[in-house]
CSV table of C-alpha atoms in Angstrom, one decimal:
chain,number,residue,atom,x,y,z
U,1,UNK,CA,0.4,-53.6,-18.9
U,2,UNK,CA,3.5,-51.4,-19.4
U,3,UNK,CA,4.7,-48.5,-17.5
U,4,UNK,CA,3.6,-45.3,-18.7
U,5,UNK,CA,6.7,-43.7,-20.1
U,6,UNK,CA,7.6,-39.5,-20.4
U,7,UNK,CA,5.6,-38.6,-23.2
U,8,UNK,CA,2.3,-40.4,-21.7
U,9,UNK,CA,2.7,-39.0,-18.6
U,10,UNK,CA,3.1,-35.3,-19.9
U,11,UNK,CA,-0.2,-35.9,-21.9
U,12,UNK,CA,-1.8,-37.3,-18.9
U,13,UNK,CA,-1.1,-34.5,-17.4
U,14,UNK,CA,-2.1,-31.9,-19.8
U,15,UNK,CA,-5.8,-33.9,-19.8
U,16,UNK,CA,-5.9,-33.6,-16.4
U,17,UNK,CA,-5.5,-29.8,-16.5
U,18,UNK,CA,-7.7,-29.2,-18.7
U,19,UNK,CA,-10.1,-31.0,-17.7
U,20,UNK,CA,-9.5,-28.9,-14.1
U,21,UNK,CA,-9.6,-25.6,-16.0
U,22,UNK,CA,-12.3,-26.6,-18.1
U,23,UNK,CA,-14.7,-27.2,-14.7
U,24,UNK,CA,-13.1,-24.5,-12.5
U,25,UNK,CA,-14.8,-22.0,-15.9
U,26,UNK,CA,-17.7,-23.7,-15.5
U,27,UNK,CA,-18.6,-23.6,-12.0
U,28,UNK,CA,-16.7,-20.5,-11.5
U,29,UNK,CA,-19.8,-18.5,-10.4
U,30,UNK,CA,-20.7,-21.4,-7.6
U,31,UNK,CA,-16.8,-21.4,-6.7
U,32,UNK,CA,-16.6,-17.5,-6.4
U,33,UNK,CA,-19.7,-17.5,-4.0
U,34,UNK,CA,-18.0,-20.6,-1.6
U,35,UNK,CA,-14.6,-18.4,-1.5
U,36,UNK,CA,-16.8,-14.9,-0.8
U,37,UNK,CA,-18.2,-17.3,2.2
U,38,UNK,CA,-15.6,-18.9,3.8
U,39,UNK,CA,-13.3,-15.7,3.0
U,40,UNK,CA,-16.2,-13.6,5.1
U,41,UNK,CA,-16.1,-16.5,7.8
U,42,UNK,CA,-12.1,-16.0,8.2
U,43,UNK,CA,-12.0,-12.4,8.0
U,44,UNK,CA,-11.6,-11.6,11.5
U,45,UNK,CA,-9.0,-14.4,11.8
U,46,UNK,CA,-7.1,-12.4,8.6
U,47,UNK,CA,-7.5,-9.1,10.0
U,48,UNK,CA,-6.0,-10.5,13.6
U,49,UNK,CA,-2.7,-12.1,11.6
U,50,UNK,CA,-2.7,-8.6,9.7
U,51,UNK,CA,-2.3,-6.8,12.9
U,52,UNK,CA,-0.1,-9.4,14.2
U,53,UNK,CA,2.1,-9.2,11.3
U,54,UNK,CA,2.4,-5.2,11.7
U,55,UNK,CA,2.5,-5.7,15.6
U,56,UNK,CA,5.7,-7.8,15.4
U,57,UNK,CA,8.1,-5.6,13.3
U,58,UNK,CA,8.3,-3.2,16.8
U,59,UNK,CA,8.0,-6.3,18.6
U,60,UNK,CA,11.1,-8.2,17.1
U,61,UNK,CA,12.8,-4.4,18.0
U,62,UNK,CA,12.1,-4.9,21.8
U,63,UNK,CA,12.8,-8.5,22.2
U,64,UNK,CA,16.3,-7.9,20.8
U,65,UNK,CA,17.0,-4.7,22.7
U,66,UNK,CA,15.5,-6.2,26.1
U,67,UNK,CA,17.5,-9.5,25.5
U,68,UNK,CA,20.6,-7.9,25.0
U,69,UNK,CA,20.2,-6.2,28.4
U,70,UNK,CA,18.4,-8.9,30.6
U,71,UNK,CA,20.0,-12.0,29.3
U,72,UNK,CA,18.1,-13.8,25.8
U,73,UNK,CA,18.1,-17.0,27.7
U,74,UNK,CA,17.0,-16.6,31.5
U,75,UNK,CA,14.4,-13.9,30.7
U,76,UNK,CA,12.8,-15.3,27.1
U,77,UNK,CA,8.9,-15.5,28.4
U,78,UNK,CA,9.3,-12.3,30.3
U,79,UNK,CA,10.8,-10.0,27.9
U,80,UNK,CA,8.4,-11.4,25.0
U,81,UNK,CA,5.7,-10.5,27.3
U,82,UNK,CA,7.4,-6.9,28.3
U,83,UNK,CA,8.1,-6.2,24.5
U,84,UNK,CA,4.5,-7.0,23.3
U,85,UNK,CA,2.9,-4.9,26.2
U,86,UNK,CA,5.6,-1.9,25.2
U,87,UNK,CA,4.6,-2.6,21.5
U,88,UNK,CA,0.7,-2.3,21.6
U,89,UNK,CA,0.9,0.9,23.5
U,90,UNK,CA,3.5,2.1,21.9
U,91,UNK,CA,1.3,1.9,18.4
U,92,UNK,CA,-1.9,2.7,20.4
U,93,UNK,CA,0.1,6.0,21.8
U,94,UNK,CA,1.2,7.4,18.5
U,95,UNK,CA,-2.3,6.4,16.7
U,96,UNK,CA,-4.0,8.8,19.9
U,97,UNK,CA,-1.5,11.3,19.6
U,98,UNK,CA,-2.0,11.7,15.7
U,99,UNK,CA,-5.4,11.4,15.8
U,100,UNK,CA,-5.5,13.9,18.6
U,101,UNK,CA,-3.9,16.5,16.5
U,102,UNK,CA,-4.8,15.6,12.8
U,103,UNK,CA,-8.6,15.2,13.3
U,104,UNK,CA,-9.5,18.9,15.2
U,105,UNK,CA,-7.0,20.5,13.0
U,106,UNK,CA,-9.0,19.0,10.2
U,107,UNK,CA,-11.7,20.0,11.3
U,108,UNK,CA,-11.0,23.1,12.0
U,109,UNK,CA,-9.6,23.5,8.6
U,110,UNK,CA,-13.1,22.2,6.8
U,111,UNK,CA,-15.1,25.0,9.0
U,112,UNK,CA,-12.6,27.8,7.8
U,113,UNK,CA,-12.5,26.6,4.2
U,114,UNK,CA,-16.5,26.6,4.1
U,115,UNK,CA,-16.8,30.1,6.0
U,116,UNK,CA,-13.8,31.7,4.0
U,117,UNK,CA,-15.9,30.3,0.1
U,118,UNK,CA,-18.3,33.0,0.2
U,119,UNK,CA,-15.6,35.6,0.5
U,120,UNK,CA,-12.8,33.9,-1.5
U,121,UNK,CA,-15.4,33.6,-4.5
U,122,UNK,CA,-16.4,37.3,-4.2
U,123,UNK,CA,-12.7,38.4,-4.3
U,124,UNK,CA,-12.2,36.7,-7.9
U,125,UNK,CA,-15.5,37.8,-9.1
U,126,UNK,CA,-14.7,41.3,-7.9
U,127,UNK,CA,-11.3,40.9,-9.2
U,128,UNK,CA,-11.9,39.6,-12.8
U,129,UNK,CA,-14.8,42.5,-12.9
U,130,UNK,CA,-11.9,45.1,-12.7
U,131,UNK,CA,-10.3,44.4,-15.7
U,132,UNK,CA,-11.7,44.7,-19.1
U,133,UNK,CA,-9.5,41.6,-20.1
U,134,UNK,CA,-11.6,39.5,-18.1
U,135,UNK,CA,-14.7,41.1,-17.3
U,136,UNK,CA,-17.0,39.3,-19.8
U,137,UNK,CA,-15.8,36.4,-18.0
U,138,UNK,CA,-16.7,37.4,-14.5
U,139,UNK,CA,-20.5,36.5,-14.7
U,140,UNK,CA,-19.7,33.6,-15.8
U,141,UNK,CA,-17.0,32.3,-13.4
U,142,UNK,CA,-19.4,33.4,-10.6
U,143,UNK,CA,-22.2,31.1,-12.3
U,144,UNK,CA,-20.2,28.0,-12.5
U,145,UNK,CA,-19.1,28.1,-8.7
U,146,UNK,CA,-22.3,28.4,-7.3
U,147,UNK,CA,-24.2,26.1,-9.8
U,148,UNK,CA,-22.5,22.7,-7.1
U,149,UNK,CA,-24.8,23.6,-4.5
U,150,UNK,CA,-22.0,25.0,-2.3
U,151,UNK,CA,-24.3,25.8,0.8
U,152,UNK,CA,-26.1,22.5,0.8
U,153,UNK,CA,-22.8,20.7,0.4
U,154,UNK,CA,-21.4,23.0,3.6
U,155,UNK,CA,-24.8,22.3,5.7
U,156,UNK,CA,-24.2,18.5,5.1
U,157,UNK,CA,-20.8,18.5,6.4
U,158,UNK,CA,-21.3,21.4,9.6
U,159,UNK,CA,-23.6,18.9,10.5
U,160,UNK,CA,-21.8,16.2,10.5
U,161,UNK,CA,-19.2,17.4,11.9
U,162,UNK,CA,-21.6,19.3,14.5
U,163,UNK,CA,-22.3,16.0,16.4
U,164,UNK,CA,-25.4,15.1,14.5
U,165,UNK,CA,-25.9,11.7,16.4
U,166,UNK,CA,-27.5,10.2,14.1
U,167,UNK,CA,-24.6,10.5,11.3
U,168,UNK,CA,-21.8,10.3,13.3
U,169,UNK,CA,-23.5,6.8,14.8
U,170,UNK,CA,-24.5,5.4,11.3
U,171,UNK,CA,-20.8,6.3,10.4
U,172,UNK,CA,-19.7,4.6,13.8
U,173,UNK,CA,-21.8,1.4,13.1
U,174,UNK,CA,-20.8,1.0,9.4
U,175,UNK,CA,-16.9,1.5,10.6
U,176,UNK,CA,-18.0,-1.6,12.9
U,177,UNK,CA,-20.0,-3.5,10.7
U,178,UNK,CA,-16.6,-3.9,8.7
U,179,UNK,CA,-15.1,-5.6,10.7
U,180,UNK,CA,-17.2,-8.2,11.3
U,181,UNK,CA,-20.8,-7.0,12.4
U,182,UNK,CA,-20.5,-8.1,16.5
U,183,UNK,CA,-18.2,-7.3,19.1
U,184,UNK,CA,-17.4,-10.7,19.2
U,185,UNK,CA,-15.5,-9.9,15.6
U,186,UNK,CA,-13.5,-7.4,17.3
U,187,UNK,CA,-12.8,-9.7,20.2
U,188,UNK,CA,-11.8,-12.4,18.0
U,189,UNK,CA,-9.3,-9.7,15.8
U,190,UNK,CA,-7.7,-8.6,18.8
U,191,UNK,CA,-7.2,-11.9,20.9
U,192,UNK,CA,-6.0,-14.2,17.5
U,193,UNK,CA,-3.6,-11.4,17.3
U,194,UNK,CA,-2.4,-11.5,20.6
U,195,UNK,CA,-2.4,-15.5,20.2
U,196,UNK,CA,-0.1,-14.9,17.2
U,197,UNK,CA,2.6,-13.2,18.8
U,198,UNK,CA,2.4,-15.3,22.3
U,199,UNK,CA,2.9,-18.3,20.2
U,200,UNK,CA,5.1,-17.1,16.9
U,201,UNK,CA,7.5,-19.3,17.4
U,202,UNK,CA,5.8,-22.6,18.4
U,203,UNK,CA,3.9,-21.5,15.2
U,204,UNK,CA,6.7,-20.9,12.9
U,205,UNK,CA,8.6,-24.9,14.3
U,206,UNK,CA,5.1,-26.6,13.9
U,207,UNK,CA,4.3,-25.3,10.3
U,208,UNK,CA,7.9,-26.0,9.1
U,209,UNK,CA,7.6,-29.5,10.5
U,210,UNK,CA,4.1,-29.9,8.5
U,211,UNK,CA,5.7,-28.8,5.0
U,212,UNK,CA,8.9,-30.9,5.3
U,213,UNK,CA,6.9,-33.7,6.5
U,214,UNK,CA,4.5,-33.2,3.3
U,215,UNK,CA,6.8,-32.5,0.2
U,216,UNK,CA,10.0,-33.2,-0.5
U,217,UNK,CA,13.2,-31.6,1.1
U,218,UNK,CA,13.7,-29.3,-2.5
U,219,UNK,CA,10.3,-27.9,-3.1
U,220,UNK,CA,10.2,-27.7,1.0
U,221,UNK,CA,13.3,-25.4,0.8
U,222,UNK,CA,11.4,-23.7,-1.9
U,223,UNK,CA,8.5,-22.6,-0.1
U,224,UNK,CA,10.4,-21.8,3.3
U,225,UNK,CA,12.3,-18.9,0.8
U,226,UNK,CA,9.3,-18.3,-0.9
U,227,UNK,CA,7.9,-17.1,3.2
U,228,UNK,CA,10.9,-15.7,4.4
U,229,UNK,CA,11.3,-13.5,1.5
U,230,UNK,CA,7.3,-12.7,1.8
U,231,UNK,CA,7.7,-11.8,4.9
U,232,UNK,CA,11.2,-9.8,5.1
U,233,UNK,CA,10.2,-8.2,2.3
U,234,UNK,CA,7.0,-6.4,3.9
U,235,UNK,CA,8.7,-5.9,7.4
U,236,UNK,CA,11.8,-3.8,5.6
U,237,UNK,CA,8.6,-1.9,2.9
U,238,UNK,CA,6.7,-1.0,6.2
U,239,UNK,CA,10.0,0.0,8.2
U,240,UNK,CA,11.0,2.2,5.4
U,241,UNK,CA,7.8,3.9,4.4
U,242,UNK,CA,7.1,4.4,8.0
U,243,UNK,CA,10.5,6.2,8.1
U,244,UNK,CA,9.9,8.3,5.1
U,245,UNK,CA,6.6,9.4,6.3
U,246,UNK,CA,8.1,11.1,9.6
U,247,UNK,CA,10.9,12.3,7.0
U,248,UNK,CA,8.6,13.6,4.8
U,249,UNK,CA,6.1,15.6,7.4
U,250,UNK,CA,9.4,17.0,9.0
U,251,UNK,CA,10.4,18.9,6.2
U,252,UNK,CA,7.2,20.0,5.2
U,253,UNK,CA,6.8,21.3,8.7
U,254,UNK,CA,10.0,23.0,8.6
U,255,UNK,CA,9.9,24.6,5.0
U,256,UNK,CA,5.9,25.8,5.7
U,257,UNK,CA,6.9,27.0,9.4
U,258,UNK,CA,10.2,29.2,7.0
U,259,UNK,CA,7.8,30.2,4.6
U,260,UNK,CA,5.3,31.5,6.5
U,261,UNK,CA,2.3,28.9,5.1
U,262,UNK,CA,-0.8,28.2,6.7
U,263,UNK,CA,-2.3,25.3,8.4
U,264,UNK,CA,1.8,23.6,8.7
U,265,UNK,CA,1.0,21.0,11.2
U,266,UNK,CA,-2.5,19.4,10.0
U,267,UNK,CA,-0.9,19.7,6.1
U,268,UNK,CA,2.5,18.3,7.3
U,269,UNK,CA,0.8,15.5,8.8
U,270,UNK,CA,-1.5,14.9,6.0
U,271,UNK,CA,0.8,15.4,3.2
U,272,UNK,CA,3.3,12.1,5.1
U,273,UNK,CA,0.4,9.8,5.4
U,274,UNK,CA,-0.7,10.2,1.7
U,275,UNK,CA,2.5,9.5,0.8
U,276,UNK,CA,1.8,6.0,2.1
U,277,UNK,CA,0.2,5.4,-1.3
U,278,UNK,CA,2.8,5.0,-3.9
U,279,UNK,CA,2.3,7.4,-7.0
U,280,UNK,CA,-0.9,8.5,-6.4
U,281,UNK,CA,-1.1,9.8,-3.1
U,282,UNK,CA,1.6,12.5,-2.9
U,283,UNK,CA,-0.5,14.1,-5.7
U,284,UNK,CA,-3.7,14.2,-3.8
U,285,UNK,CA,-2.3,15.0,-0.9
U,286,UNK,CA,-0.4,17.7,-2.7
U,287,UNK,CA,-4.0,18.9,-4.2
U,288,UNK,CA,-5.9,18.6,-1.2
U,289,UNK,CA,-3.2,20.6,0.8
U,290,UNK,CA,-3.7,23.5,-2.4
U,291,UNK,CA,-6.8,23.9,-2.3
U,292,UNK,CA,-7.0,24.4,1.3
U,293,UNK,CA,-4.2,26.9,0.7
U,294,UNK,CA,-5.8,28.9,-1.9
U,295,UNK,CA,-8.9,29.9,-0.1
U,296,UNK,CA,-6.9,31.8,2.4
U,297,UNK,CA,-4.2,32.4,-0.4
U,298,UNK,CA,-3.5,31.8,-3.7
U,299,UNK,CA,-0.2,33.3,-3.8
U,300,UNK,CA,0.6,30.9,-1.3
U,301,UNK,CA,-1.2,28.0,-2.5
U,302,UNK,CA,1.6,28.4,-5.1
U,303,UNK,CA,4.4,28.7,-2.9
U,304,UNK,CA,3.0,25.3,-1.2
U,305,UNK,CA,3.1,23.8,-4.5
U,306,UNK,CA,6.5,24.4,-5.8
U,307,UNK,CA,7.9,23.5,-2.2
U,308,UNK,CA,5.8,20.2,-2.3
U,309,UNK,CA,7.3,19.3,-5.7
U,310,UNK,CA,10.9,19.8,-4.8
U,311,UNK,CA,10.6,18.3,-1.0
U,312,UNK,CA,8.9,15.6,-2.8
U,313,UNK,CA,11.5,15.1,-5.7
U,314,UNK,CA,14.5,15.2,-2.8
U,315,UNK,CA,12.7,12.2,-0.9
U,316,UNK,CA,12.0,10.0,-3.6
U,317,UNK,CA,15.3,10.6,-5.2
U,318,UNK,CA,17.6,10.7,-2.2
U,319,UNK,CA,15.8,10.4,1.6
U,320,UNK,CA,13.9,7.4,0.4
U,321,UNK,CA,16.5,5.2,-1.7
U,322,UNK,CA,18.9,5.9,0.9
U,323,UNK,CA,16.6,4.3,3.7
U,324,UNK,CA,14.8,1.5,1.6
U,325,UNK,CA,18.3,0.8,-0.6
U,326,UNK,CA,17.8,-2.4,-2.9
U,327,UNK,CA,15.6,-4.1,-0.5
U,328,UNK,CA,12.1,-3.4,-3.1
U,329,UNK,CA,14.2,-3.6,-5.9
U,330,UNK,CA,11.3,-3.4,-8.5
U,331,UNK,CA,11.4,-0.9,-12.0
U,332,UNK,CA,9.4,2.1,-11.8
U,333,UNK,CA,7.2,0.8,-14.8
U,334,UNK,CA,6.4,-2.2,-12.3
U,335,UNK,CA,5.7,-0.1,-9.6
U,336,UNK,CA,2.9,2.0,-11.7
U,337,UNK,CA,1.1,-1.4,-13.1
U,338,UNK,CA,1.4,-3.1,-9.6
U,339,UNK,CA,-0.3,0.5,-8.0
U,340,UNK,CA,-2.8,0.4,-10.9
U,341,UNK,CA,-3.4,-3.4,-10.7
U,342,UNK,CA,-3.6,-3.4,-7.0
U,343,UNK,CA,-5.6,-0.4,-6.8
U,344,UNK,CA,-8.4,-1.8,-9.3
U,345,UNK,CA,-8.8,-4.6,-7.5
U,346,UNK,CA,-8.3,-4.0,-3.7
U,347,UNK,CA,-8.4,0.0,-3.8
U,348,UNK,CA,-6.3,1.8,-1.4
U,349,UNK,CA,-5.5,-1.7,0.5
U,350,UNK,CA,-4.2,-3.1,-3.2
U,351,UNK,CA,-2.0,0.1,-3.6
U,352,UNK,CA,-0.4,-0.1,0.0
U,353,UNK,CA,0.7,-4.2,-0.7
U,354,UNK,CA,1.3,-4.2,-4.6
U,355,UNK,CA,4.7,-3.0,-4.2
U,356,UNK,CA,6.0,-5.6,-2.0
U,357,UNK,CA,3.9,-8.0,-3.5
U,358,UNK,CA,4.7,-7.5,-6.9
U,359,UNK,CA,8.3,-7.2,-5.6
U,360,UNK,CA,8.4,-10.8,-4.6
U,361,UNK,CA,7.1,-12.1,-7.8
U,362,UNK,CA,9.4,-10.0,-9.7
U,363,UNK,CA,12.1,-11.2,-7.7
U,364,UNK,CA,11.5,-15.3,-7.5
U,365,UNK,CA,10.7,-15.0,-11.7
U,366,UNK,CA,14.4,-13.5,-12.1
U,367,UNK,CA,15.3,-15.9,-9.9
U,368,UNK,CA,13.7,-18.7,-12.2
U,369,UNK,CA,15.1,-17.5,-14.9
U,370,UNK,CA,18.8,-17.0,-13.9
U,371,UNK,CA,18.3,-21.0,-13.3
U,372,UNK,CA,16.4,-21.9,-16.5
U,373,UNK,CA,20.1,-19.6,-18.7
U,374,UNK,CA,22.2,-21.8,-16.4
U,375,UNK,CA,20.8,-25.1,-17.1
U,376,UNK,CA,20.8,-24.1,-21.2
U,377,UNK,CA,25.0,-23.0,-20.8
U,378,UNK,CA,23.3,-19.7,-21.9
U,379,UNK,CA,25.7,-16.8,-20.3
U,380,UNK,CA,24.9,-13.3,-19.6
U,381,UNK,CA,27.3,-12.2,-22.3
U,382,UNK,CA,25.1,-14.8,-24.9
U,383,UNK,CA,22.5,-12.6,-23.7
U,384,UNK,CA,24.0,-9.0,-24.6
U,385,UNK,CA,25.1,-10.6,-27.9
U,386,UNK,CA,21.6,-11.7,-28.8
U,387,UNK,CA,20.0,-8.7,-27.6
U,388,UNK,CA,21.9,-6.4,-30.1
U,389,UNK,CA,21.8,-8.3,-32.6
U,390,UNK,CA,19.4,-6.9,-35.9
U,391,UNK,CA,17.8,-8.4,-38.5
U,392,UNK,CA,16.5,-6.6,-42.0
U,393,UNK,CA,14.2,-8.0,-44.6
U,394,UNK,CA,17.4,-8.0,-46.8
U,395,UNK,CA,19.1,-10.1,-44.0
U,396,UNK,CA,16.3,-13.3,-45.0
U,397,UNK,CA,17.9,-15.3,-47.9
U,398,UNK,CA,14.9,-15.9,-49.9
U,399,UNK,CA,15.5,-19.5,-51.2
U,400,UNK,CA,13.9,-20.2,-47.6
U,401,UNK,CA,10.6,-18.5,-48.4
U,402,UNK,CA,10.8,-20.4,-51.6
């Protein structure tokens, strides 16, 4: 029997994919179920490398810092040790700290907002009333508001907020329950973490041992990029949205402290952290922030907004590209179906990692296809040539379609 030449392999090939898809469709419900189980098995494992991950980018700050003043050589194990410890409370002392002043100001907001209603409501009603432009709308207005069962929405919450033991520990539990339904879950998050970052780099020589010893030297190469791009890619998009969310809450502190606006710290705060989701979280927290506003004022609910837009507009057009640069690279019509796409799928998790993500893709597939142009002779002028070029039903000779 002869050796299969190029054209049987190829077909061979296409067989066996098909034959692949064609099972993977079939059984896809069974395969689907396996992945939901093992994926709920390794969760707490995914979680730990998460935080690890997120853990390191401070951690990697230290090390170098700390070797640069004790010696990188003498002192490794100690100063990975000392930046790790400095690390984990350094994250643990900011998370306290804005949690210490974001939640009771929130709080205190939600009580005011749901005490001031009453009033605000009978302010418009009495105002529209006065004028005979828009007193046949009054009764109406004053209909629609309370027909959302205001005071039973505003008992729910004051007692929730109250200390109703019962809610806050269901809440408590169910916050638990996520992560892995035991305390053994949470043991296992924090100690694989820890693990992680003792051990990075024995981790990072082992694993690159494994995939040059398993493919070849080019698509090893490959894949080592492939991970180092992954994961320089997320460290700079974390560094710089975390830098552009202290940018942002400063100037919305500053400009609402100027202009006299209420609430500036819990709404500076707030309005920084939504900006942590691309697109679609300026614009809540923009609304949210309003609305919170316009009970006490709606004069100044305005003000708020028209300072949001343009403090908004300067860091996403100046503070932002200036701090991030080209290292995201990716179109604005990218970003919007990588938030969307991510979003659908994942939610709020899928909007925080579809930038990056999507980032990576996009980049590698330009990459591809510089390579694919260069191997054709086909040169980026070929391609400016081709791309103007136009063609008109006149332009067809027609002794082809004959």
């Amino acid at each position: 029997m002869g050796k299969i030449n190029i054209n049987q392999r190829a077909l061979f090939k296409q067989i066996t994919y098909a034959i692949v898809l064609f099972f993977t469709l079939w059984y896809l419900p069974v395969i689907k179920d396996v992945f939901l189980k093992a994926l709920g098995l390794l969760r707490p494992f995914i979680i730990g490398a998460v935080i690890a991950y997120i853990v390191n980018i401070p951690m990697n700050f230290f090390e170098k810092n700390l070797g640069d003043l004790l010696g990188q050589s003498k002192h490794r194990k100690l100063i990975s040790g000392l930046s790790l410890l400095i690390s984990w409370l350094t994250i643990a002392g900011v998370t306290v700290i804005l949690l210490n002043i974001l939640i009771p100001r929130l709080v205190s907001v939600v009580f005011s907002v749901f005490n001031q209603w009453p009033e605000f409501v009978d302010e418009i009603y009495k105002t529209l009333s006065s004028y005979s432009l828009t007193k046949e709308y009054a009764d109406s207005f004053y209909k629609f508001v309370n027909s959302f069962g205001w005071y039973e929405l505003r008992n729910a919450v004051v007692n929730f907020f109250s200390g109703n033991s019962s809610t806050v520990l269901s809440a408590t539990t169910g916050f638990l329950n996520s992560l892995g339904n035991s305390l053994i879950s949470l043991f296992t998050v924090f100690f694989f973490s820890i693990f992680i970052l003792v051990y990075k780099r024995m981790l990072k020589h082992n694993f690159t041992k494994i995939i040059y010893a398993i493919l070849d030297e080019d698509k090893a190469d490959y894949l080592n990029k492939v991970f180092s791009l992954s994961y320089n890619t997320f460290k700079e998009y974390i560094f710089s949205r975390l830098i552009a969310v202290v940018t942002l809450s400063t100037l919305t502190f500053i400009g609402m402290v100027i202009l006299r606006l209420p609430n500036a710290g819990m709404i500076s705060i707030f309005v920084g952290l939504s900006d942590l989701i691309p697109i679609f979280g300026p614009i809540f927290g923009a609304g949210f922030s309003s609305i919170i506003i316009f009970v006490q004022s709606p004069v100044k609910a305005i003000i708020f907004l028209v300072f949001d837009i343009i403090v908004q507009q300067i860091q996403e057009n100046v503070i932002y590209p200036a701090i991030a640069g080209e290292q995201i690279g990716l179109p604005a019509i990218w970003v919007l179906a990588s938030v969307t796409l991510g979003g659908s799928i994942f939610g709020i998790w899928g909007m925080l990692v579809s930038i990056p993500l999507f980032s990576i893709v996009y980049t590698l597939f330009h990459e591809y296809v510089d390579n694919r142009l260069k191997k054709k002779n086909i040169s980026k002028e070929d391609i400016r040539e081709k791309k103007d070029m136009e063609y008109r039903m006149g332009d067809i000779d027609k002794n082809e379609i004959d």
